[in-house]
Coordinates of C-alpha atoms in Angstrom, one line a residue:
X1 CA 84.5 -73.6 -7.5
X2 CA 84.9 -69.8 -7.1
X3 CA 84.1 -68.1 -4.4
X4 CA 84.0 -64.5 -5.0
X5 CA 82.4 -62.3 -2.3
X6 CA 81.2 -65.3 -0.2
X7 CA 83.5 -63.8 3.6
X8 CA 81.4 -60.8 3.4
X9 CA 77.9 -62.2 2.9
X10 CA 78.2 -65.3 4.6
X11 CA 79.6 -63.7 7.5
X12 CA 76.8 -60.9 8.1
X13 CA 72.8 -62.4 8.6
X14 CA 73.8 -65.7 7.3
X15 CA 76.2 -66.6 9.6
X16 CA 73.8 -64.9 12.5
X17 CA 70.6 -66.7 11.3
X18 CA 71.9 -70.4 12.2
X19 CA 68.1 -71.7 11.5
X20 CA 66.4 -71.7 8.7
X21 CA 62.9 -73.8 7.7
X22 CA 62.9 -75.8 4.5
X23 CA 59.5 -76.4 2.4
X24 CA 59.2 -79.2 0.0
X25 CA 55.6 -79.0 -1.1
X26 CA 54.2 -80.1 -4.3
X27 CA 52.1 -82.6 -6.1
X28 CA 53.9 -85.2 -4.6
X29 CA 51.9 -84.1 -1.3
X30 CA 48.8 -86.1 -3.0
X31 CA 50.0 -89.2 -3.3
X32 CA 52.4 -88.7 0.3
X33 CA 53.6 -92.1 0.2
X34 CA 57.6 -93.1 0.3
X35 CA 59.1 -96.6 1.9
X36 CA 60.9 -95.4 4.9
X37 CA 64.4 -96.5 4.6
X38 CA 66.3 -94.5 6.2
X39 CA 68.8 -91.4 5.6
X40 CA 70.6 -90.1 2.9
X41 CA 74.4 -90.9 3.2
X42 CA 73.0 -93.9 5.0
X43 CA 71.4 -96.3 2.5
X44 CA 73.4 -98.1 -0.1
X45 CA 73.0 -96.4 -3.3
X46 CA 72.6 -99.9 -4.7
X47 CA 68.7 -99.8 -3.0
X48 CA 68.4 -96.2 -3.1
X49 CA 66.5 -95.5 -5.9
X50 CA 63.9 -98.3 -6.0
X51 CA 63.3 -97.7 -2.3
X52 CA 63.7 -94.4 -2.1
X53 CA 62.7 -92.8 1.6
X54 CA 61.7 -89.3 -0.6
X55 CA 58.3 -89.3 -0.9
X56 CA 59.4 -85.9 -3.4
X57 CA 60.6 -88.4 -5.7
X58 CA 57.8 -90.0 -6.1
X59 CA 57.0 -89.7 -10.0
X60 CA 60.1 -91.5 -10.4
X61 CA 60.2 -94.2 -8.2
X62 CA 56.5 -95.3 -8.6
X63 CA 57.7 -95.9 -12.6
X64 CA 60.5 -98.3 -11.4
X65 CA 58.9 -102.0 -12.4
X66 CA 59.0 -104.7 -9.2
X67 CA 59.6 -101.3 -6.4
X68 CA 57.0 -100.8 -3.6
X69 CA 56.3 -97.6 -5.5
X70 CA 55.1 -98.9 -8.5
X71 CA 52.9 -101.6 -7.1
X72 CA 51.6 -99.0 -4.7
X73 CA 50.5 -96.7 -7.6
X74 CA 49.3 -99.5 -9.2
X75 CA 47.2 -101.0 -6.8
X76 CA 45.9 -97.4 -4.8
X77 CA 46.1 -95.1 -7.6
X78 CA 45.4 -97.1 -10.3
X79 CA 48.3 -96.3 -12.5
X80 CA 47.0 -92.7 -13.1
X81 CA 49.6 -90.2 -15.0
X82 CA 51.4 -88.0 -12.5
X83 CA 50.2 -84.8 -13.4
X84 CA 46.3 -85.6 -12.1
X85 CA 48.2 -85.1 -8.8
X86 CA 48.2 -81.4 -9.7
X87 CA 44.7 -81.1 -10.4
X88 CA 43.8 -83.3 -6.7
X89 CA 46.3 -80.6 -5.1
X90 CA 44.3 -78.2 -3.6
X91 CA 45.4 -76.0 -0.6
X92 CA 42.5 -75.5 0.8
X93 CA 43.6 -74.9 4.0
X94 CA 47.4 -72.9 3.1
X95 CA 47.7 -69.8 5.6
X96 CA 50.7 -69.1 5.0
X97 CA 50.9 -66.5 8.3
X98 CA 50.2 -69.4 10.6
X99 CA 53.4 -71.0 9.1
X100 CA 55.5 -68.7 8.9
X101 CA 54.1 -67.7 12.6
X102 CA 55.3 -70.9 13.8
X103 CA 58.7 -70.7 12.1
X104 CA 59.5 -67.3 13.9
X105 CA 58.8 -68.7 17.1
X106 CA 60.9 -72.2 16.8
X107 CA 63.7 -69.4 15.9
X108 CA 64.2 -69.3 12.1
X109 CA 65.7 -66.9 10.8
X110 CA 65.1 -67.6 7.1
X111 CA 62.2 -69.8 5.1
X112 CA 63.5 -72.3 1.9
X113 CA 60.6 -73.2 -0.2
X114 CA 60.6 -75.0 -3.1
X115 CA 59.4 -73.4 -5.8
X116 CA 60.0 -76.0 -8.5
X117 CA 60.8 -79.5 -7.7
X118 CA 62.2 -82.3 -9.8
X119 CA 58.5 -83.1 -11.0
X120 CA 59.0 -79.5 -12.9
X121 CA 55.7 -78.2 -11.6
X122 CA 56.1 -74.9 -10.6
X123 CA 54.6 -72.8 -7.4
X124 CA 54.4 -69.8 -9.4
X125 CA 53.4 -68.6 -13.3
X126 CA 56.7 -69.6 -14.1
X127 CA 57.7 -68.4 -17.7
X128 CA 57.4 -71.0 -20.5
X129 CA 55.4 -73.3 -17.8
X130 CA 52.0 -72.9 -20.0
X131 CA 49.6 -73.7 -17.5
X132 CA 51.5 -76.7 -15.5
X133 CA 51.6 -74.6 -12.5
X134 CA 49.6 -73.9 -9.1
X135 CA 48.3 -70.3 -10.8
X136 CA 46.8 -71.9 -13.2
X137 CA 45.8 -75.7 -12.0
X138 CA 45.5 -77.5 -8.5
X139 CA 45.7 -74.7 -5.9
X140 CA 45.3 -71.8 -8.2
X141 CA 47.6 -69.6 -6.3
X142 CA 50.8 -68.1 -6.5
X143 CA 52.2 -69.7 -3.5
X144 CA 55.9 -68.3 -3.5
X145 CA 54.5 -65.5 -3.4
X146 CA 52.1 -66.0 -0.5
X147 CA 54.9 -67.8 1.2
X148 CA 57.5 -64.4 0.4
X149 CA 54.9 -62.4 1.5
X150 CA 54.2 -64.0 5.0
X151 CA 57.9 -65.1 5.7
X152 CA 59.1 -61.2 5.6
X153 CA 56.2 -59.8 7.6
X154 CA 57.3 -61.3 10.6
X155 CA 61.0 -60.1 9.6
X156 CA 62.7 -63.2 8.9
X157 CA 64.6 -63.7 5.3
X158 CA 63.0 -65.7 2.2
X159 CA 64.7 -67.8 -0.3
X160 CA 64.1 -69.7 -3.5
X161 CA 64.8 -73.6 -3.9
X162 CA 64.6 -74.2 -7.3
X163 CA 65.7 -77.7 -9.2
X164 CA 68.5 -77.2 -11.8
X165 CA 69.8 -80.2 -12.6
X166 CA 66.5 -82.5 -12.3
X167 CA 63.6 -81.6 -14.4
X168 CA 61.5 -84.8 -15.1
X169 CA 58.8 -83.0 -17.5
X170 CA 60.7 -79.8 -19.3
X171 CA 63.6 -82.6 -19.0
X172 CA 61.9 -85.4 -20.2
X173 CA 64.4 -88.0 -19.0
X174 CA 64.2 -91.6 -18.7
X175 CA 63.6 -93.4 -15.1
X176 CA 66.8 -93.2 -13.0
X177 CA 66.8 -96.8 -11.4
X178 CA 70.7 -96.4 -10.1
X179 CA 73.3 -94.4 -9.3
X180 CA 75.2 -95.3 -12.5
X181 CA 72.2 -94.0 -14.3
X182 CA 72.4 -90.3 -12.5
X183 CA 74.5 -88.6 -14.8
X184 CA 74.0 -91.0 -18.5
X185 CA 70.9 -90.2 -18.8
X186 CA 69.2 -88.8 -15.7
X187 CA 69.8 -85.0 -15.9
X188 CA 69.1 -83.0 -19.1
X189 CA 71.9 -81.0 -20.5
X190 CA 71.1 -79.7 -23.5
X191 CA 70.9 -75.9 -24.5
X192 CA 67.6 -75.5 -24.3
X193 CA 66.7 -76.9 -21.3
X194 CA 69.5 -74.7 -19.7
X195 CA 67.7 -71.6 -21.2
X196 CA 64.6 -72.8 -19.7
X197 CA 65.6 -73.3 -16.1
X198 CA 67.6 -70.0 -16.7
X199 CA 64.7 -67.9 -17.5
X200 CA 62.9 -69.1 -14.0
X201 CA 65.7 -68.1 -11.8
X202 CA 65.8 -64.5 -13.3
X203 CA 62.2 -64.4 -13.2
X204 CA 62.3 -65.7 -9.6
X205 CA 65.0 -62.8 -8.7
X206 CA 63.0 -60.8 -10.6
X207 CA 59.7 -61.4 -9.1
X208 CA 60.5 -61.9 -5.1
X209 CA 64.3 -60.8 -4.4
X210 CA 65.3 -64.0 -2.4
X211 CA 67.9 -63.6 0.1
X212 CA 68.9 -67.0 -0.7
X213 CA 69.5 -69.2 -4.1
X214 CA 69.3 -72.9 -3.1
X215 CA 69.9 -74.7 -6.6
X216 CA 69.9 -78.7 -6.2
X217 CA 71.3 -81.1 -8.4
X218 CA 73.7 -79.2 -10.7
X219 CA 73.4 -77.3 -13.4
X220 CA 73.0 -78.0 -17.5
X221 CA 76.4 -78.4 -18.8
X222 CA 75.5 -76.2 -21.9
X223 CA 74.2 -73.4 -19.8
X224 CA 76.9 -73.1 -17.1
X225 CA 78.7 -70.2 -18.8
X226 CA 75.3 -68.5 -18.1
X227 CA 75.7 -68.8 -14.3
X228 CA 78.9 -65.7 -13.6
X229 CA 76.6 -63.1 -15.2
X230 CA 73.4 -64.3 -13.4
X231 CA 75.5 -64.5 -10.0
X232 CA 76.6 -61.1 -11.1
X233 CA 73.1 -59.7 -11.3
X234 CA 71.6 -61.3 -8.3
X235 CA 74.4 -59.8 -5.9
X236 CA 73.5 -56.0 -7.9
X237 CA 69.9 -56.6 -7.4
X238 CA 70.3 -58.1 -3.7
X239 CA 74.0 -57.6 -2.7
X240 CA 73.2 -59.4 0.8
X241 CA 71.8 -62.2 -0.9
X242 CA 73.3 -65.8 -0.6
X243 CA 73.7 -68.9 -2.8
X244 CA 74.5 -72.6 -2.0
X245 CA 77.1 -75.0 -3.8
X246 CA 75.0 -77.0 -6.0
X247 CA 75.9 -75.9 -9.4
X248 CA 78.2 -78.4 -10.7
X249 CA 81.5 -76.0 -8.9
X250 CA 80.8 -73.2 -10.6
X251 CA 80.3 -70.8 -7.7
X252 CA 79.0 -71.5 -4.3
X253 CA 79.1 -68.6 -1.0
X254 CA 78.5 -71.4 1.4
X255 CA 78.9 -75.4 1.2
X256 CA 75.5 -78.4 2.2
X257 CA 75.0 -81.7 3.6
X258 CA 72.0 -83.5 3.4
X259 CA 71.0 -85.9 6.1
X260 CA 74.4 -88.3 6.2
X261 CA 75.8 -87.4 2.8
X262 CA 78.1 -84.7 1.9
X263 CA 79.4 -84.4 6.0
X264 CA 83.0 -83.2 4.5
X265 CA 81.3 -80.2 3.6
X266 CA 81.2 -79.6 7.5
X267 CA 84.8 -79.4 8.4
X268 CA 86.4 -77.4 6.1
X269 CA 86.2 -74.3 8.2
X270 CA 83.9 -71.8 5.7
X271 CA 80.0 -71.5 5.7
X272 CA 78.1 -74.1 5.6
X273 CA 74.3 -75.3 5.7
X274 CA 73.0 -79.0 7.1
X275 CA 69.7 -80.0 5.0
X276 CA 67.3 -82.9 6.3
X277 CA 63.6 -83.6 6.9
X278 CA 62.1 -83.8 10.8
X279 CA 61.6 -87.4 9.5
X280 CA 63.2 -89.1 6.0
X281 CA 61.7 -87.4 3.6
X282 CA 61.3 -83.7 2.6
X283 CA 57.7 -84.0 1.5
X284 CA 55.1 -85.3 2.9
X285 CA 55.1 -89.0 3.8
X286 CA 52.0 -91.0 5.9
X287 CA 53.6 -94.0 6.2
X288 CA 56.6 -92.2 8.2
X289 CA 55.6 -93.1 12.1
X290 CA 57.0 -91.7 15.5
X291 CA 60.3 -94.2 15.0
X292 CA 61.4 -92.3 11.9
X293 CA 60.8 -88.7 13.0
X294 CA 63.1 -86.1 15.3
X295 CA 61.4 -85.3 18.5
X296 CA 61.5 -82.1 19.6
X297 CA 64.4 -82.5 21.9
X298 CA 66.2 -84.6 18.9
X299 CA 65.5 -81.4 16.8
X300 CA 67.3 -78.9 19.3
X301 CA 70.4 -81.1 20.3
X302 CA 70.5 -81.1 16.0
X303 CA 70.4 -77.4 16.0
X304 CA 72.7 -76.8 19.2
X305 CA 75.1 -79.3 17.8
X306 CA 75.3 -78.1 13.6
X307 CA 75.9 -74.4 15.2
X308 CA 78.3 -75.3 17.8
X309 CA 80.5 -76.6 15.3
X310 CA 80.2 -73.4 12.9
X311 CA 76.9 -74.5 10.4
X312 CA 73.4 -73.3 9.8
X313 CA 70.2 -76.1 10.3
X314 CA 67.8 -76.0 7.1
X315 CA 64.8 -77.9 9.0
X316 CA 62.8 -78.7 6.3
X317 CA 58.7 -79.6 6.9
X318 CA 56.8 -81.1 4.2
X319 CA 53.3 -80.2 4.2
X320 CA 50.0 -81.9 3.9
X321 CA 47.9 -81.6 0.3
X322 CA 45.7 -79.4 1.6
X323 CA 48.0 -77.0 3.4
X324 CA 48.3 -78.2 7.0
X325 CA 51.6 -79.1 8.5
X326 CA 51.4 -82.5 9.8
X327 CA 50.8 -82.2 13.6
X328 CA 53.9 -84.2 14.5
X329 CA 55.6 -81.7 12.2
X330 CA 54.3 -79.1 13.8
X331 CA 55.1 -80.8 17.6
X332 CA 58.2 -80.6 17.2
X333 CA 58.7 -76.8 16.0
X334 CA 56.4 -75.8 18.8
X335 CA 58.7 -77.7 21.2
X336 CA 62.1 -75.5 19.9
X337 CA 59.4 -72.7 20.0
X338 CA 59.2 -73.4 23.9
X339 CA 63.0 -74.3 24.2
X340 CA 64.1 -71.4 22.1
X341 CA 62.0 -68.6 24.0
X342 CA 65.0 -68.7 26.7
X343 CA 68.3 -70.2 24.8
X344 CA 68.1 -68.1 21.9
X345 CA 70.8 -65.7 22.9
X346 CA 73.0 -68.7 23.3
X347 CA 72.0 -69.5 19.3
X348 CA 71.6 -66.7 17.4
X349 CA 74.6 -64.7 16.2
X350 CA 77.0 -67.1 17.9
X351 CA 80.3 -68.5 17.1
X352 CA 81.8 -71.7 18.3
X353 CA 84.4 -72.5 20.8
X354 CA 88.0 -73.7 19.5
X355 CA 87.3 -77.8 20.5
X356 CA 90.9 -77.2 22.1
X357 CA 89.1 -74.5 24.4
X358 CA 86.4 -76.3 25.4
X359 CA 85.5 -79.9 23.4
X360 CA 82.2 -81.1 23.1
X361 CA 81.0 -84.8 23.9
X362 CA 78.8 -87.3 23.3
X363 CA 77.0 -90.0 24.9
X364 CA 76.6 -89.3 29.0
X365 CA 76.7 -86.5 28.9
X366 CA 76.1 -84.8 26.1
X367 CA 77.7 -81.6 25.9
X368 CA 78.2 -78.6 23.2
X369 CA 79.3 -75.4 23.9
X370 CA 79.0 -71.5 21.9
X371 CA 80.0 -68.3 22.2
X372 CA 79.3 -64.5 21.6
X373 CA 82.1 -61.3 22.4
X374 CA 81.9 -61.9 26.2
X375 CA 80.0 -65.2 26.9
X376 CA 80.7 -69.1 26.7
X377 CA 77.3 -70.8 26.9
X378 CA 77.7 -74.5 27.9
X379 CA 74.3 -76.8 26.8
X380 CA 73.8 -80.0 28.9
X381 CA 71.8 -83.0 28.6
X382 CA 71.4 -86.5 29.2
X383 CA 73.8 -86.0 32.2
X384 CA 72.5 -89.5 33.3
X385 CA 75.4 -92.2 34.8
X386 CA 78.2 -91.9 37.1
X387 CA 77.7 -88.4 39.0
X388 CA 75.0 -87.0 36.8
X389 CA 71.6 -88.3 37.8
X390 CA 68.3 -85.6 36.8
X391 CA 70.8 -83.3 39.2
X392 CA 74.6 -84.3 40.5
X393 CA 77.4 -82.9 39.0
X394 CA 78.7 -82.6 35.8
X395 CA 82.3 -82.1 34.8
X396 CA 82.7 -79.6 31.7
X397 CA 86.3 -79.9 30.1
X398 CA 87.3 -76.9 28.8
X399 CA 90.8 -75.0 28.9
X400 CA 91.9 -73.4 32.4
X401 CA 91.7 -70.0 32.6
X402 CA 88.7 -70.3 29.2
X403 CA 85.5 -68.7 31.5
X404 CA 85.1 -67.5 34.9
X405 CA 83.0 -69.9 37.4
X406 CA 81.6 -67.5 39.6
X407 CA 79.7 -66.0 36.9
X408 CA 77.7 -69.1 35.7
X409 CA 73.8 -68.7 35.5
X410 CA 71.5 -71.1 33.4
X411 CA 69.0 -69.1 31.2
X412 CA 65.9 -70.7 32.0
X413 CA 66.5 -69.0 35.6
X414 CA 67.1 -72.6 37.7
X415 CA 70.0 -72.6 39.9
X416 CA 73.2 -73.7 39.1
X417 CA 76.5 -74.4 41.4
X418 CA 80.1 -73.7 39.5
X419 CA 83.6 -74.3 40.7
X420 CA 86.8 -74.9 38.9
X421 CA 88.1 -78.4 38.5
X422 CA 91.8 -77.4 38.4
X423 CA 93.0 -78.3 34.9
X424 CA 90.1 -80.6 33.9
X425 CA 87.9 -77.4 33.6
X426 CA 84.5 -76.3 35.9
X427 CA 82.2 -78.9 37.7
X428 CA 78.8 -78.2 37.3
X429 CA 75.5 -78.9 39.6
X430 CA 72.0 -77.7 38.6
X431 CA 69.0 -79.5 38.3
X432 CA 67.1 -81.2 35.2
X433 CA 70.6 -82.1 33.4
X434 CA 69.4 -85.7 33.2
X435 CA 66.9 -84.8 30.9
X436 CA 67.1 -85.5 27.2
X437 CA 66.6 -81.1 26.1
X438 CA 69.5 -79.5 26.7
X439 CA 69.9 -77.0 29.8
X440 CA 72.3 -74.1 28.7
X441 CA 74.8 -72.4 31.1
X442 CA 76.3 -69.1 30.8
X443 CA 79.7 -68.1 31.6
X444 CA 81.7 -64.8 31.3
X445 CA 84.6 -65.4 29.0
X446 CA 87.9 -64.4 30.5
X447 CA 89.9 -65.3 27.2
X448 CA 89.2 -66.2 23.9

């Protein structure tokens, strides 16, 4: 996998950003129905597919014979052909300002939406898409570029997701009903197909100049020596721009993990991105209930933990058919919305601590820890147990000599005791740590 370029881009408002907000919305929003499982990583890939938690996949797993799927489409939807879920789509109620409104405020820095999923139905008059596209059926909008639009009025960066490697119409591959399946017969390879999907990423780049390229699933084996000169072009026409490691190791400026899976990605020491769902799946699913979704406070001790150990969150919501976020979708941005109107400093455009300066912890309590030029910023929660209590004290190990204790202040403005601990590090005493969102305290750094 090369990796030409990737220090100096990933580095400058990548590296910064540290949140983004993922999109999966498409056809797929109609029907909204997924079993759900559990997570990616998680699941043994011998039940995956015929029970898959991604209400995104539906098309295929509603054709697997003897899966909830199918009988579900069978018995609610009668059996209907896919594509009539592109003519129910509608949008009715898409404001794309109000999202991207909200996604400012929960403190993304940069909006993901898919603009062709493995269903190949494209969110835009895609080139060579005839008229299987929301222009021209279901919403009857170009909604990248509502979405591109709204996400860089209120000054935060816009990329593309766009499926490579799946394409289940253009494709036209058989069911994949396991993992041995994937790669026999699963993705399309062939020339033409490669030429296909090729032409929509230019036209994409083209079109709306994405600060990001998020490919999924590979890329056509007989189109890969296509990819150097497309890379080429993108970085002329947007030379801040980044793009993401799914293209069979051609290229990639920063690595992903999806939910459980692909967690080596995380430790190698370079950029890389986190991917999941506030619940299982990316799109929309109504049987998902309160048990399978983050809570807001779940959601920022997921953020404060990816960035304190050097990644970026890609939050991803998955819309309703007719535009609305789902409300418990939309709870829990509005709750990092409240929790990030104070701790952003300690977020944004920081780096983490060596885990030899300062190591995290989890369990009672739970404990992470960032840094900028001159600051440490400690986040507590769940300081339950043995000496922690809604107040007490809490011990934070870090390296003697790492911060100065006189200069702690929490940035929510409660009050907050410090005093060194000797060689275990600085005991802490403020109120609220008990409680399950974390508090964050500041510390001057006296050495690196």
């Amino acid at each position: 996998m090369t990796n030409t370029g990737a220090g100096a881009r990933t580095d400058g408002w990548f590296a910064d950003a540290k949140f983004g907000v993922f999109i999966h919305w498409g056809a797929y929003s109609v029907p909204a129905w997924a079993e759900p499982t559990g997570e990616l990583g998680a699941i043994d890939s011998e039940v995956w597919f015929a029970h898959n938690p991604y209400a995104e996949w539906y098309w295929n797993t509603s054709r697997i014979e003897g899966s909830p799927a199918h009988e579900h489409h069978r018995t609610v939807h009668g059996g209907r052909p896919y594509d009539d879920f592109l003519d129910a789509w509608r949008a009715e109620r898409f404001d794309a300002a109000d999202w991207t409104d909200l996604f400012a405020r929960a403190g993304a820095r940069y909006v993901v939406p898919t603009t062709k999923h493995h269903d190949g139905i494209a969110l835009w008059d895609a080139p060579g898409t005839g008229t299987r596209n929301t222009v021209h059926r279901g919403p009857r909008r170009d909604l990248v570029a509502e979405l591109a639009a709204a996400t860089r009025a209120r000054g935060l960066r816009f990329g593309v997701y766009y499926s490579g490697g799946l394409d289940w119409y253009a494709g036209r591959r058989a069911v994949i009903r396991h993992e041995d399946e994937f790669d026999d017969h699963g993705r399309p390879q062939e020339a033409a197909y490669a030429a296909y999907a090729l032409r929509h990423l230019r036209d994409l780049m083209d079109r709306y100049r994405p600060d990001v390229l998020w490919n999924d699933i590979g890329w056509p084996e007989l189109g890969r020596a296509d990819l150097p000169g497309l890379f080429a072009d993108y970085y002329a026409a947007v030379p801040e721009g980044v793009v993401n490691d799914r293209w069979d190791g051609v290229h990639a400026d920063y690595l992903t993990s999806e939910y459980q899976a692909g967690r080596d990605n995380e430790r190698g020491g370079g950029a890389w991105e986190n991917c999941r769902g506030i619940g299982l799946s990316f799109g929309y699913n109504r049987n998902e209930g309160p048990g399978h979704l983050l809570d807001a406070a779940a959601a920022v001790r997921l953020l404060v933990d990816v960035v304190s150990r050097g990644g970026n969150l890609l939050l991803n919501v998955g819309p309703k058919a007719d535009g609305t976020l789902p409300g418990e979708q939309r709870a829990v941005l509005e709750g990092m919305a409240a929790w990030m109107a104070r701790h952003s400093p300690a977020v944004h455009g920081t780096r983490p601590l060596p885990p030899d300066a300062a190591p995290p912890a989890d369990g009672t309590p739970w404990i992470r820890w960032t840094r900028d030029e001159r600051h440490a910023y400690a986040f507590v929660a769940a300081a339950g147990g043995e000496g922690g209590g809604d107040g007490g004290e809490v011990l934070l190990r870090c390296r003697q000599g790492l911060l100065d204790p006189a200069t702690a202040g929490r940035l929510d403005g409660e009050p907050v005791r410090a005093a060194a601990a000797g060689a275990d590090g600085v005991r802490l005493d403020s109120p609220g740590l008990g409680a399950a969102t974390p508090a964050v305290v500041r510390f001057a750094l006296l050495s690196p």
